[in-house]
Amino acid sequence: MNTRRTLSIVSVLAVAVAVVLAGCAAPTATTAPTGSNDPSATSGPLTGTVLAVGSSALQPLAQKAAELFMVAHSGVTVTVQGGGSGTGLTQVSTGNADIGNSDLYAEDKLDAATAATLVDHKVCVVGFAAVVHKDVAVTDLTQAQLIDIFTGRITNWKDVGGADEAIVLINRPASSGTRATFKKHALAGADEATGVALTEDSSGTVRSTVAGTPGAISYLALSYLDGSVNALSLDGNAANPENIASGKYPVWSYEHMYTKGEPAGAVKAFLDYLAGDVFKSSISDLGYIPVSDMKVSR
Amino acid sequence: MAGKSPIGRINAYYWKHEGLGRALATALGFLLAGITLALIGFLAVKGLAAFTTGRVPFLAFLFSTKWAPDSDPPAFGILVFLVGSVLLSLLAIAISTPFSLATALFIAEISPKAGRRILQPAIEIFVGIPSVVYGWIGLSVLVPFIRKAFGGLGFSLLSGALVLAVMVFPTIASLSADAIRALPAEYREGSLALGATRWQTIRRVLLPAALPGILTGVVLGLARAFGEALAVQMVIGNRVRIPGRLTDAMANLTSLITMDMGNTVMGTPWNDALWSMALILLLLSCGFILLARAAGRKGAAR
């Protein structure tokens, strides 16, 4: 009880502090000590604050962009917070945040009227792969086999060409954006078996659980692959940026940054920076795929 | 309204040396009580929304085991999580109480000196360890151990209960030790004078006399076990099924709330259902606290 309450109080306080800081930073930014004697700062008139809240899958990228952006524009404060796609969409639609980060389209989460007030900015593409424990000899599955495994029809690795070993299913929570994407594009929308799979809260714990549980299978964003688990190819196509960009590998989704109405000022500058050529190499370095590289679209 | 108004007697001296401190303490005390009430009120409003909008049927919510919030039509039955929470906390208390009582007896009766120097600080350190640390130790040490020793996946009711047992141990041990220490010295002296050994004194005189205080500790430990989320969530596997064996994976209320709250949008039935679960947790915790107070009062009446 205590921990949960403390956590929620801390997160509420954090948001409050961020909002207060956002309010305070605007008037002080022009008189900041670094800016007062620096001629380059006066030539760049851009000041203000940006608060981006939401998806933890997008958070590393947004954080990196914020750091680089603030170096170029010392008058702007960009704050990036996690909290999940649902939180991001709620906060941006109520006006508490400037940008709502989401793994999913707003239409999938919000009611149509609220979603219509938001403007979608696709910042990158993220690919997902089915991952297995290192002792699993299987390296490729057909989509039909993958569906049979996640719906509970196949329960032993020997039925898909592996050793005689029970399959341990590990899911993300039903509300997770990663799970929704995997279900839609890898499982063709098939309902996962209930009461069979374990559920892990975050991509980090999925990775450590798959790495530590013999026979385990789950799914991860490509940005989380680090060699501790094996990624499976699907219908003979490896999960890599080239196959995703060319459309051979179908399990990917856009990462969205939503604004309420068309962005302006610092928020617009930040979004332009994310979409610009300067930041493109950082997107690839962090394991995401720039939207401009995609030869297919959805 | 005869006589001088008390306001007339208030002067600068009084304010400086008495009134100020008193006003400050009163104001802060009321503020805190107000915050507690506001929190309960907020949770009640949010928690009842699912039922008042008619989107989640109340009886199915409490008594159905079908939890499929992303299906069409969605199903919001929390019985699996409710039973999971109850099983988990009761098992944790059952494991923890004997150890906690033994520690309390050691500190209060058997060796107060060593107890104060070694065990008391150890208990205080236990309290200070953040729950995520318990969770990580559980995940990286306990889960693989249970998988090897007892079979299954390691993520299980047993792992969760063991982690919780360690976490509630300080609560039960320190409250029990206080209860035993608070007993009048005559109890001990009388018993020993009648020729009882120390163990007989403890078992037949001290433990029964301190029982209400010990029960208070156990119930507060139960409340803590019921509400713990982070550490438990990392080791129970979060499988939406009532566990049939100790080594089966399971799910409980708190872990479901923490996993889904950030990813659902406010105002949707799914999000409302999570608030309702939080309200149920709060009501059960309040129930536990009332129970603890009742146990304490019974002790005072003796």
Coordinates of C-alpha atoms in Angstrom, one line a residue:
Chain A
M1 CA 0.0 0.0 0.0
N2 CA 2.7 2.4 1.1
T3 CA 4.9 1.9 -1.9
R4 CA 2.1 2.2 -4.4
R5 CA 0.8 5.4 -2.7
T6 CA 4.2 6.9 -2.5
L7 CA 4.9 6.1 -6.1
S8 CA 1.7 7.8 -7.2
I9 CA 2.3 10.8 -5.0
V10 CA 5.8 11.1 -6.3
S11 CA 4.7 10.9 -9.9
V12 CA 2.0 13.5 -9.3
L13 CA 4.5 15.8 -7.6
A14 CA 6.9 15.2 -10.5
V15 CA 4.3 16.3 -13.0
A16 CA 3.4 19.3 -10.8
V17 CA 7.0 20.3 -10.5
A18 CA 7.5 19.9 -14.3
V19 CA 4.5 22.1 -14.9
V20 CA 5.6 24.7 -12.4
L21 CA 9.1 24.7 -13.9
A22 CA 7.6 25.0 -17.3
G23 CA 5.7 28.1 -16.1
C24 CA 8.8 29.6 -14.5
A25 CA 11.3 28.8 -17.2
A26 CA 9.7 31.0 -19.9
P27 CA 10.3 34.4 -18.3
T28 CA 13.7 33.5 -16.9
A29 CA 15.1 31.9 -20.0
T30 CA 16.1 35.1 -21.7
T31 CA 18.0 36.3 -18.6
A32 CA 19.7 32.9 -18.0
P33 CA 23.4 33.5 -17.1
T34 CA 24.7 31.5 -20.1
G35 CA 22.6 33.6 -22.5
S36 CA 23.3 37.1 -21.2
N37 CA 26.8 37.5 -22.4
D38 CA 26.6 35.1 -25.3
P39 CA 25.9 36.8 -28.7
S40 CA 24.7 33.5 -30.3
A41 CA 21.9 33.2 -27.7
T42 CA 20.5 36.6 -28.5
S43 CA 20.5 35.8 -32.2
G44 CA 18.4 32.7 -31.6
P45 CA 15.1 34.1 -30.3
L46 CA 13.6 30.7 -29.6
T47 CA 12.5 30.4 -26.0
G48 CA 9.9 28.4 -24.1
T49 CA 9.3 25.0 -22.7
V50 CA 8.2 21.6 -24.1
L51 CA 6.7 18.9 -21.9
A52 CA 6.5 15.5 -23.6
V53 CA 4.8 12.6 -21.7
G54 CA 4.0 9.0 -22.5
S55 CA 5.3 5.9 -24.2
S56 CA 8.3 4.3 -22.5
A57 CA 9.3 2.7 -25.8
L58 CA 9.8 6.1 -27.3
Q59 CA 11.3 7.7 -24.2
P60 CA 15.0 6.9 -25.0
L61 CA 14.7 8.6 -28.4
A62 CA 12.7 11.6 -27.1
Q63 CA 15.3 12.0 -24.3
K64 CA 18.2 12.0 -26.7
A65 CA 16.5 14.5 -29.0
A66 CA 15.7 16.7 -26.0
E67 CA 19.4 16.7 -24.9
L68 CA 20.7 17.6 -28.4
F69 CA 17.9 20.1 -29.0
M70 CA 18.6 22.0 -25.8
V71 CA 22.3 22.3 -26.7
A72 CA 21.3 24.0 -29.9
H73 CA 18.6 26.2 -28.3
S74 CA 19.6 27.1 -24.8
G75 CA 16.5 29.2 -24.3
V76 CA 14.2 26.1 -24.5
T77 CA 13.6 23.6 -21.8
V78 CA 12.4 20.2 -23.0
T79 CA 11.2 17.7 -20.3
V80 CA 10.5 14.1 -21.3
Q81 CA 8.6 11.7 -19.1
G82 CA 7.4 8.1 -19.3
G83 CA 4.1 6.9 -17.9
G84 CA 2.8 4.9 -20.8
S85 CA 1.0 5.6 -24.1
G86 CA -2.4 6.0 -22.4
T87 CA -1.0 8.6 -20.0
G88 CA 0.6 10.5 -22.8
L89 CA -2.6 10.6 -24.8
T90 CA -4.7 11.6 -21.8
Q91 CA -2.2 14.4 -20.8
V92 CA -2.0 15.9 -24.2
S93 CA -5.7 15.8 -24.9
T94 CA -6.4 17.6 -21.6
G95 CA -3.7 20.1 -22.3
N96 CA -1.4 19.2 -19.4
A97 CA 1.4 18.2 -21.7
D98 CA 2.6 19.8 -25.0
I99 CA 3.4 16.4 -26.6
G100 CA 1.8 13.0 -26.0
N101 CA 4.1 10.1 -26.9
S102 CA 2.3 7.0 -28.1
D103 CA 3.0 3.6 -29.6
L104 CA -0.5 3.4 -31.0
Y105 CA -2.7 5.6 -33.1
A106 CA -4.8 7.9 -30.9
E107 CA -7.9 6.5 -32.6
D108 CA -7.2 3.1 -31.1
K109 CA -7.1 4.5 -27.5
L110 CA -9.3 7.6 -27.3
D111 CA -12.9 8.1 -28.4
A112 CA -13.2 9.6 -31.9
A113 CA -14.2 13.1 -30.9
T114 CA -11.1 13.5 -28.6
A115 CA -8.8 11.8 -31.1
A116 CA -9.9 14.3 -33.8
T117 CA -8.5 17.2 -31.7
L118 CA -5.0 15.7 -31.8
V119 CA -2.4 16.1 -34.6
D120 CA -0.2 13.1 -35.3
H121 CA 3.6 13.5 -35.9
K122 CA 5.2 10.2 -36.8
V123 CA 8.7 10.5 -35.5
C124 CA 10.1 7.0 -36.3
V125 CA 9.4 3.4 -37.0
V126 CA 10.1 0.7 -34.4
G127 CA 10.3 -3.0 -35.3
F128 CA 9.4 -5.9 -33.0
A129 CA 10.8 -9.5 -33.0
A130 CA 9.7 -12.7 -31.4
V131 CA 12.5 -13.6 -28.9
V132 CA 13.4 -16.9 -27.4
H133 CA 15.6 -18.2 -24.6
K134 CA 19.1 -19.1 -25.9
D135 CA 18.7 -22.8 -25.5
V136 CA 15.8 -22.9 -28.0
A137 CA 17.3 -24.2 -31.3
V138 CA 14.5 -22.8 -33.4
T139 CA 15.6 -19.7 -35.4
D140 CA 12.6 -19.2 -37.8
L141 CA 8.9 -19.6 -37.5
T142 CA 6.1 -19.2 -40.0
Q143 CA 3.3 -16.8 -39.0
A144 CA 1.0 -19.8 -38.7
Q145 CA 3.3 -21.5 -36.2
L146 CA 3.7 -18.2 -34.2
I147 CA 0.0 -17.8 -34.0
D148 CA -0.4 -21.5 -32.8
I149 CA 2.2 -20.9 -30.2
F150 CA 0.7 -17.7 -28.8
T151 CA -2.9 -19.0 -28.9
G152 CA -1.8 -22.1 -26.9
R153 CA -2.4 -24.7 -29.7
I154 CA 1.3 -25.6 -29.8
T155 CA 2.9 -26.1 -26.4
N156 CA 6.1 -27.9 -27.1
W157 CA 9.1 -26.8 -29.2
K158 CA 9.4 -30.2 -30.8
D159 CA 6.3 -29.4 -32.8
V160 CA 8.0 -26.6 -34.6
G161 CA 11.3 -28.3 -35.2
G162 CA 13.0 -27.8 -31.9
A163 CA 13.9 -30.0 -28.9
D164 CA 11.4 -31.8 -26.7
E165 CA 10.9 -28.8 -24.3
A166 CA 7.7 -27.1 -23.0
I167 CA 7.1 -23.6 -24.4
V168 CA 6.8 -20.9 -21.8
L169 CA 4.7 -18.0 -23.0
I170 CA 5.6 -14.5 -21.7
N171 CA 3.3 -11.6 -22.6
R172 CA 3.2 -7.9 -22.0
P173 CA 0.1 -6.5 -20.1
A174 CA -3.0 -6.4 -22.3
S175 CA -2.8 -2.6 -22.3
S176 CA 0.8 -2.5 -23.7
G177 CA 1.4 -0.9 -27.0
T178 CA 4.1 -3.5 -27.8
R179 CA 1.6 -6.2 -27.2
A180 CA -1.1 -4.6 -29.3
T181 CA 1.4 -4.1 -32.2
F182 CA 2.6 -7.7 -32.0
K183 CA -0.9 -9.1 -31.8
K184 CA -2.0 -7.0 -34.9
H185 CA 0.9 -7.6 -37.2
A186 CA 2.6 -10.8 -36.1
L187 CA -0.5 -12.8 -34.8
A188 CA -2.9 -11.4 -37.4
G189 CA -5.2 -10.2 -34.6
A190 CA -5.5 -13.7 -33.0
D191 CA -6.5 -13.6 -29.3
E192 CA -3.7 -14.9 -27.1
A193 CA -4.5 -17.9 -24.8
T194 CA -5.6 -16.6 -21.4
G195 CA -4.5 -18.2 -18.1
V196 CA -1.4 -19.7 -19.7
A197 CA 1.0 -16.9 -20.3
L198 CA 3.1 -15.1 -17.7
T199 CA 2.9 -11.3 -17.9
E200 CA 5.9 -9.0 -17.5
D201 CA 5.5 -5.2 -16.9
S202 CA 8.2 -3.8 -19.0
S203 CA 10.4 -4.6 -22.0
G204 CA 13.4 -4.8 -19.6
T205 CA 11.8 -7.5 -17.4
V206 CA 10.6 -9.4 -20.5
R207 CA 14.2 -9.5 -21.7
S208 CA 15.6 -10.7 -18.3
T209 CA 12.8 -13.2 -17.9
V210 CA 13.2 -14.7 -21.4
A211 CA 17.0 -14.8 -20.8
G212 CA 16.5 -16.7 -17.5
T213 CA 13.6 -19.0 -18.3
P214 CA 14.4 -22.2 -20.4
G215 CA 11.9 -22.6 -23.3
A216 CA 10.6 -19.1 -23.0
I217 CA 9.2 -17.0 -25.9
S218 CA 8.1 -13.4 -25.9
Y219 CA 8.5 -10.3 -28.1
L220 CA 10.6 -7.1 -27.9
A221 CA 11.2 -3.9 -29.7
L222 CA 14.4 -4.2 -31.8
S223 CA 15.9 -1.4 -29.7
Y224 CA 15.9 -3.8 -26.7
L225 CA 17.9 -6.7 -28.3
D226 CA 21.3 -7.0 -26.8
G227 CA 22.4 -10.6 -27.4
S228 CA 21.0 -12.1 -24.2
V229 CA 18.0 -13.5 -26.1
N230 CA 17.7 -14.9 -29.6
A231 CA 15.4 -13.0 -32.1
L232 CA 13.4 -15.2 -34.5
S233 CA 12.9 -14.6 -38.1
L234 CA 9.4 -14.7 -39.5
D235 CA 8.6 -16.6 -42.7
G236 CA 12.4 -16.6 -43.5
N237 CA 12.8 -12.9 -43.1
A238 CA 15.1 -11.7 -40.3
A239 CA 13.9 -8.8 -38.1
N240 CA 16.3 -6.1 -39.1
P241 CA 15.9 -2.5 -40.3
E242 CA 16.5 -3.4 -44.0
N243 CA 13.7 -6.0 -44.1
I244 CA 11.4 -3.6 -42.3
A245 CA 12.1 -0.7 -44.6
S246 CA 11.6 -2.8 -47.7
G247 CA 8.4 -4.2 -46.4
K248 CA 9.6 -7.9 -46.1
Y249 CA 9.2 -8.0 -42.4
P250 CA 5.7 -6.9 -41.3
V251 CA 5.9 -6.5 -37.5
W252 CA 6.6 -2.8 -37.0
S253 CA 4.7 0.3 -35.9
Y254 CA 5.1 4.1 -36.1
E255 CA 6.0 5.9 -32.9
H256 CA 3.8 8.9 -32.6
M257 CA 4.1 12.3 -31.0
Y258 CA 0.7 13.9 -30.7
T259 CA 0.0 17.6 -30.2
K260 CA -3.3 19.2 -29.5
G261 CA -3.9 21.3 -32.6
E262 CA -1.1 22.3 -34.9
P263 CA 2.1 22.9 -32.8
A264 CA 3.8 26.4 -32.6
G265 CA 6.9 28.0 -31.2
A266 CA 9.3 25.7 -29.3
V267 CA 7.1 22.6 -29.6
K268 CA 7.1 23.0 -33.4
A269 CA 10.8 23.6 -33.5
F270 CA 11.4 20.4 -31.4
L271 CA 9.2 18.3 -33.6
D272 CA 10.9 19.7 -36.7
Y273 CA 14.3 18.8 -35.2
L274 CA 13.1 15.2 -34.6
A275 CA 12.1 14.9 -38.2
G276 CA 15.2 16.7 -39.6
D277 CA 18.3 15.3 -41.2
V278 CA 20.6 16.2 -38.3
F279 CA 18.8 13.8 -35.9
K280 CA 18.4 11.0 -38.4
S281 CA 21.6 9.2 -37.5
S282 CA 20.7 9.3 -33.8
I283 CA 17.4 7.5 -34.7
S284 CA 19.3 4.6 -36.3
D285 CA 21.9 4.5 -33.6
L286 CA 19.2 4.0 -30.9
G287 CA 17.7 1.0 -32.8
Y288 CA 14.8 2.8 -34.4
I289 CA 14.2 3.4 -38.1
P290 CA 13.7 6.9 -39.6
V291 CA 10.3 7.3 -41.3
S292 CA 12.1 8.7 -44.4
D293 CA 13.9 5.3 -44.9
M294 CA 10.6 3.4 -45.2
K295 CA 9.8 2.2 -48.7
V296 CA 6.4 1.0 -47.4
S297 CA 3.8 2.9 -45.4
R298 CA 0.6 2.2 -43.5
Chain B
M1 CA -22.2 34.5 27.3
A2 CA -21.3 36.0 30.7
G3 CA -17.7 36.7 31.7
K4 CA -14.7 37.8 29.8
S5 CA -14.2 36.5 26.2
P6 CA -11.1 34.2 26.0
I7 CA -9.9 36.3 23.1
G8 CA -9.5 39.2 25.4
R9 CA -6.9 37.3 27.3
I10 CA -4.7 36.6 24.3
N11 CA -1.7 38.7 24.3
A12 CA 1.7 38.7 22.6
Y13 CA 3.3 36.6 25.3
Y14 CA 0.7 33.9 25.0
W15 CA 1.0 33.8 21.3
K16 CA 4.7 33.6 21.3
H17 CA 5.0 30.9 23.9
E18 CA 1.8 28.8 23.5
G19 CA -0.6 29.9 20.8
L20 CA 1.7 29.8 17.8
G21 CA 2.9 26.3 18.4
R22 CA -0.5 25.1 19.2
A23 CA -2.1 26.7 16.1
L24 CA 0.6 25.3 13.9
A25 CA 0.3 21.8 15.2
T26 CA -3.5 22.0 15.0
A27 CA -3.5 23.4 11.5
L28 CA -1.0 20.8 10.2
G29 CA -2.9 18.0 11.9
F30 CA -6.2 19.0 10.4
L31 CA -4.5 19.5 7.0
L32 CA -3.2 15.9 7.1
A33 CA -6.6 14.5 8.2
G34 CA -8.1 16.6 5.4
I35 CA -5.7 15.2 2.8
T36 CA -6.5 11.6 3.9
L37 CA -10.3 12.3 3.6
A38 CA -9.8 13.9 0.2
L39 CA -7.8 10.9 -1.0
I40 CA -10.5 8.5 0.1
G41 CA -13.2 10.7 -1.4
F42 CA -11.3 11.0 -4.7
L43 CA -10.7 7.2 -4.8
A44 CA -14.4 6.6 -4.0
V45 CA -15.6 8.9 -6.9
K46 CA -13.2 7.4 -9.4
G47 CA -13.7 3.9 -8.2
L48 CA -17.5 4.0 -8.4
A49 CA -17.5 5.6 -11.9
A50 CA -17.3 2.2 -13.5
F51 CA -20.5 1.1 -11.9
T52 CA -22.5 4.4 -12.0
T53 CA -21.9 4.7 -15.7
G54 CA -23.3 1.2 -16.1
R55 CA -20.4 0.1 -18.3
V56 CA -19.1 -2.5 -15.8
P57 CA -21.7 -4.7 -14.1
F58 CA -21.0 -4.8 -10.3
L59 CA -21.7 -8.4 -9.6
A60 CA -19.7 -9.7 -12.6
F61 CA -16.9 -7.4 -11.6
L62 CA -16.6 -9.0 -8.1
F63 CA -17.5 -12.6 -8.9
S64 CA -16.4 -13.3 -12.5
T65 CA -13.0 -14.9 -13.3
K66 CA -13.1 -13.6 -16.9
W67 CA -10.7 -10.7 -17.3
A68 CA -10.5 -9.7 -21.0
P69 CA -10.5 -5.9 -21.1
D70 CA -9.2 -5.8 -24.7
S71 CA -11.7 -8.2 -26.1
D72 CA -14.9 -7.3 -27.8
P73 CA -17.1 -7.1 -25.7
P74 CA -14.7 -6.6 -22.8
A75 CA -15.0 -8.6 -19.6
F76 CA -14.0 -7.1 -16.3
G77 CA -14.0 -9.9 -13.7
I78 CA -11.5 -9.5 -10.9
L79 CA -12.1 -12.6 -8.8
V80 CA -8.8 -14.1 -10.0
F81 CA -6.9 -11.1 -8.7
L82 CA -8.9 -10.8 -5.5
V83 CA -8.3 -14.5 -4.6
G84 CA -4.7 -14.1 -5.6
S85 CA -4.2 -11.1 -3.3
V86 CA -5.8 -12.9 -0.4
L87 CA -3.9 -16.2 -0.9
L88 CA -0.6 -14.4 -1.3
S89 CA -0.9 -12.2 1.8
L90 CA -2.3 -15.0 4.1
L91 CA 0.6 -17.3 3.0
A92 CA 3.1 -14.5 3.6
I93 CA 1.8 -13.9 7.1
A94 CA 1.7 -17.6 7.9
I95 CA 5.4 -17.9 6.9
S96 CA 6.5 -14.7 8.6
T97 CA 4.7 -14.8 11.9
P98 CA 6.7 -17.6 13.6
F99 CA 10.0 -16.0 12.7
S100 CA 8.8 -12.5 13.7
L101 CA 7.5 -13.8 17.0
A102 CA 10.7 -15.7 17.8
T103 CA 12.7 -12.5 17.0
A104 CA 10.4 -10.4 19.2
L105 CA 10.8 -12.8 22.1
F106 CA 14.5 -12.9 21.7
I107 CA 14.7 -9.1 21.7
A108 CA 12.2 -8.5 24.5
E109 CA 12.8 -11.5 26.8
I110 CA 15.7 -13.8 26.1
S111 CA 18.5 -11.4 25.3
P112 CA 17.6 -7.8 25.4
K113 CA 21.2 -6.7 25.3
A114 CA 22.2 -8.5 22.1
G115 CA 18.7 -7.9 20.7
R116 CA 19.1 -4.2 21.1
R117 CA 22.6 -4.1 19.7
I118 CA 22.3 -6.5 16.8
L119 CA 18.7 -7.5 16.0
Q120 CA 17.0 -4.1 16.4
P121 CA 19.3 -2.4 13.9
A122 CA 18.9 -5.3 11.6
I123 CA 15.1 -4.9 11.7
E124 CA 15.4 -1.2 11.0
I125 CA 17.6 -1.9 8.0
F126 CA 14.9 -4.3 6.7
V127 CA 12.4 -1.4 6.8
G128 CA 14.7 0.9 4.9
I129 CA 15.3 -1.4 1.9
P130 CA 13.2 -0.2 -1.1
S131 CA 10.8 -2.8 -2.3
V132 CA 12.2 -2.8 -5.8
V133 CA 15.4 -4.2 -4.3
Y134 CA 13.4 -7.1 -2.7
G135 CA 11.8 -7.6 -6.1
W136 CA 15.2 -7.8 -7.9
I137 CA 16.6 -10.2 -5.4
G138 CA 13.5 -12.2 -5.7
L139 CA 13.7 -12.2 -9.5
S140 CA 17.4 -13.0 -9.8
V141 CA 17.9 -15.4 -6.8
L142 CA 14.6 -16.8 -5.5
V143 CA 12.8 -17.4 -8.8
P144 CA 15.7 -19.5 -10.3
F145 CA 16.1 -21.3 -7.0
I146 CA 12.5 -22.3 -6.8
R147 CA 12.4 -23.4 -10.4
K148 CA 15.3 -25.8 -9.7
A149 CA 14.2 -26.9 -6.3
F150 CA 10.5 -27.4 -6.7
G151 CA 9.9 -27.3 -10.5
G152 CA 7.5 -25.1 -12.3
L153 CA 8.6 -21.8 -13.7
G154 CA 9.9 -20.2 -10.5
F155 CA 7.4 -17.3 -10.9
S156 CA 4.9 -18.5 -8.4
L157 CA 2.7 -18.0 -5.4
L158 CA 5.5 -19.4 -3.2
S159 CA 8.1 -16.8 -4.5
G160 CA 5.7 -14.0 -3.9
A161 CA 4.8 -15.2 -0.4
L162 CA 8.5 -15.6 0.5
V163 CA 9.4 -12.1 -0.7
L164 CA 6.4 -10.7 1.2
A165 CA 7.2 -12.6 4.3
V166 CA 10.6 -10.9 4.5
M167 CA 8.9 -7.5 3.8
V168 CA 6.3 -7.8 6.6
F169 CA 8.7 -9.3 9.1
P170 CA 9.8 -5.9 10.6
T171 CA 6.2 -4.8 11.1
I172 CA 5.2 -7.9 13.0
A173 CA 8.5 -8.3 14.9
S174 CA 8.8 -4.7 16.2
L175 CA 5.1 -4.4 17.2
S176 CA 5.2 -7.8 19.0
A177 CA 8.4 -6.9 20.8
D178 CA 6.8 -3.6 21.9
A179 CA 3.8 -5.5 23.2
I180 CA 5.9 -8.0 25.2
R181 CA 8.1 -5.2 26.6
A182 CA 5.0 -3.3 27.7
L183 CA 3.8 -6.1 30.0
P184 CA 4.1 -5.3 33.7
A185 CA 7.2 -6.8 35.4
E186 CA 4.9 -8.5 38.0
Y187 CA 3.7 -11.0 35.4
R188 CA 7.2 -12.3 34.9
E189 CA 8.2 -12.2 38.6
G190 CA 4.9 -13.9 39.7
S191 CA 5.4 -16.7 37.2
L192 CA 9.0 -17.2 38.0
A193 CA 8.2 -17.1 41.7
L194 CA 5.8 -19.9 41.3
G195 CA 8.6 -22.1 40.0
A196 CA 8.0 -21.8 36.2
T197 CA 11.0 -21.9 33.9
R198 CA 11.6 -19.0 31.6
W199 CA 10.1 -20.9 28.6
Q200 CA 7.0 -21.7 30.6
T201 CA 6.7 -18.1 31.6
I202 CA 6.9 -17.0 28.0
R203 CA 4.5 -19.6 26.7
R204 CA 1.9 -19.6 29.4
V205 CA 2.0 -16.0 30.8
L206 CA 3.7 -13.5 28.5
L207 CA 2.5 -14.7 25.1
P208 CA -1.2 -14.9 26.1
A209 CA -1.0 -11.5 27.8
A210 CA 0.7 -9.8 24.8
L211 CA -1.6 -11.5 22.3
P212 CA -3.7 -8.4 21.4
G213 CA -0.5 -6.4 20.7
I214 CA 0.9 -9.3 18.6
L215 CA -2.4 -9.6 16.7
T216 CA -2.3 -5.9 15.9
G217 CA 1.2 -6.4 14.4
V218 CA 0.0 -9.4 12.4
V219 CA -3.0 -7.5 11.0
L220 CA -0.9 -4.5 10.1
G221 CA 1.6 -6.9 8.4
L222 CA -1.3 -8.4 6.5
A223 CA -2.4 -4.9 5.3
R224 CA 1.2 -4.2 4.1
A225 CA 1.3 -7.6 2.3
F226 CA -2.0 -6.9 0.7
G227 CA -1.0 -3.5 -0.6
E228 CA 2.6 -4.3 -1.8
A229 CA 2.9 -4.1 -5.5
L230 CA 6.3 -3.7 -7.0
A231 CA 8.3 -6.5 -5.4
V232 CA 5.4 -8.9 -5.8
Q233 CA 4.7 -8.1 -9.4
M234 CA 8.3 -9.0 -10.3
V235 CA 8.1 -12.6 -8.9
I236 CA 4.6 -14.0 -9.2
G237 CA 4.5 -14.2 -13.0
N238 CA 1.2 -12.3 -13.4
R239 CA -0.7 -15.2 -15.0
V240 CA -4.5 -14.6 -15.0
R241 CA -5.5 -17.8 -13.3
I242 CA -6.1 -18.9 -9.7
P243 CA -3.0 -20.9 -8.7
G244 CA -3.7 -24.6 -7.9
R245 CA -0.3 -25.3 -6.5
L246 CA 2.3 -23.3 -4.6
T247 CA 4.6 -23.4 -7.6
D248 CA 1.9 -22.0 -10.0
A249 CA 2.2 -18.5 -11.4
M250 CA -0.6 -16.2 -10.3
A251 CA -1.8 -12.6 -10.4
N252 CA -3.0 -10.1 -7.8
L253 CA -4.8 -6.8 -7.6
T254 CA -1.8 -4.5 -7.0
S255 CA 0.3 -5.8 -9.8
L256 CA -2.5 -5.6 -12.4
I257 CA -3.1 -1.9 -11.4
T258 CA 0.5 -0.9 -11.7
M259 CA 0.9 -2.7 -15.0
D260 CA -2.2 -1.3 -16.7
M261 CA -2.7 2.1 -15.2
G262 CA -0.2 4.0 -17.3
N263 CA -1.3 2.4 -20.5
T264 CA -5.0 3.0 -20.3
V265 CA -6.8 6.2 -21.0
M266 CA -8.7 8.0 -18.3
G267 CA -12.5 7.8 -18.6
T268 CA -12.5 4.4 -20.5
P269 CA -14.2 1.5 -18.8
W270 CA -10.9 -0.3 -18.5
N271 CA -9.3 2.6 -16.6
D272 CA -12.4 2.9 -14.5
A273 CA -12.2 -0.8 -13.6
L274 CA -8.6 -0.3 -12.4
W275 CA -9.8 2.6 -10.1
S276 CA -12.5 0.3 -8.8
M277 CA -9.8 -2.2 -7.9
A278 CA -7.8 0.5 -6.1
L279 CA -11.0 1.4 -4.1
I280 CA -11.4 -2.3 -3.1
L281 CA -7.8 -2.3 -2.0
L282 CA -8.4 0.8 0.1
L283 CA -11.6 -0.6 1.7
L284 CA -9.8 -3.9 2.6
S285 CA -6.9 -2.0 4.1
C286 CA -9.3 0.2 6.1
G287 CA -10.9 -3.1 7.2
F288 CA -7.6 -4.5 8.3
I289 CA -6.8 -1.3 10.3
L290 CA -10.1 -1.4 12.0
L291 CA -9.4 -5.0 12.9
A292 CA -6.0 -4.1 14.3
R293 CA -7.5 -1.3 16.4
A294 CA -10.2 -3.7 17.7
A295 CA -7.5 -6.1 18.7
G296 CA -5.6 -3.4 20.4
R297 CA -8.7 -2.1 22.3
K298 CA -9.5 -5.6 23.5
G299 CA -6.0 -5.7 24.9
A300 CA -6.4 -2.4 26.7
A301 CA -9.6 -3.6 28.3
R302 CA -8.0 -6.6 30.0

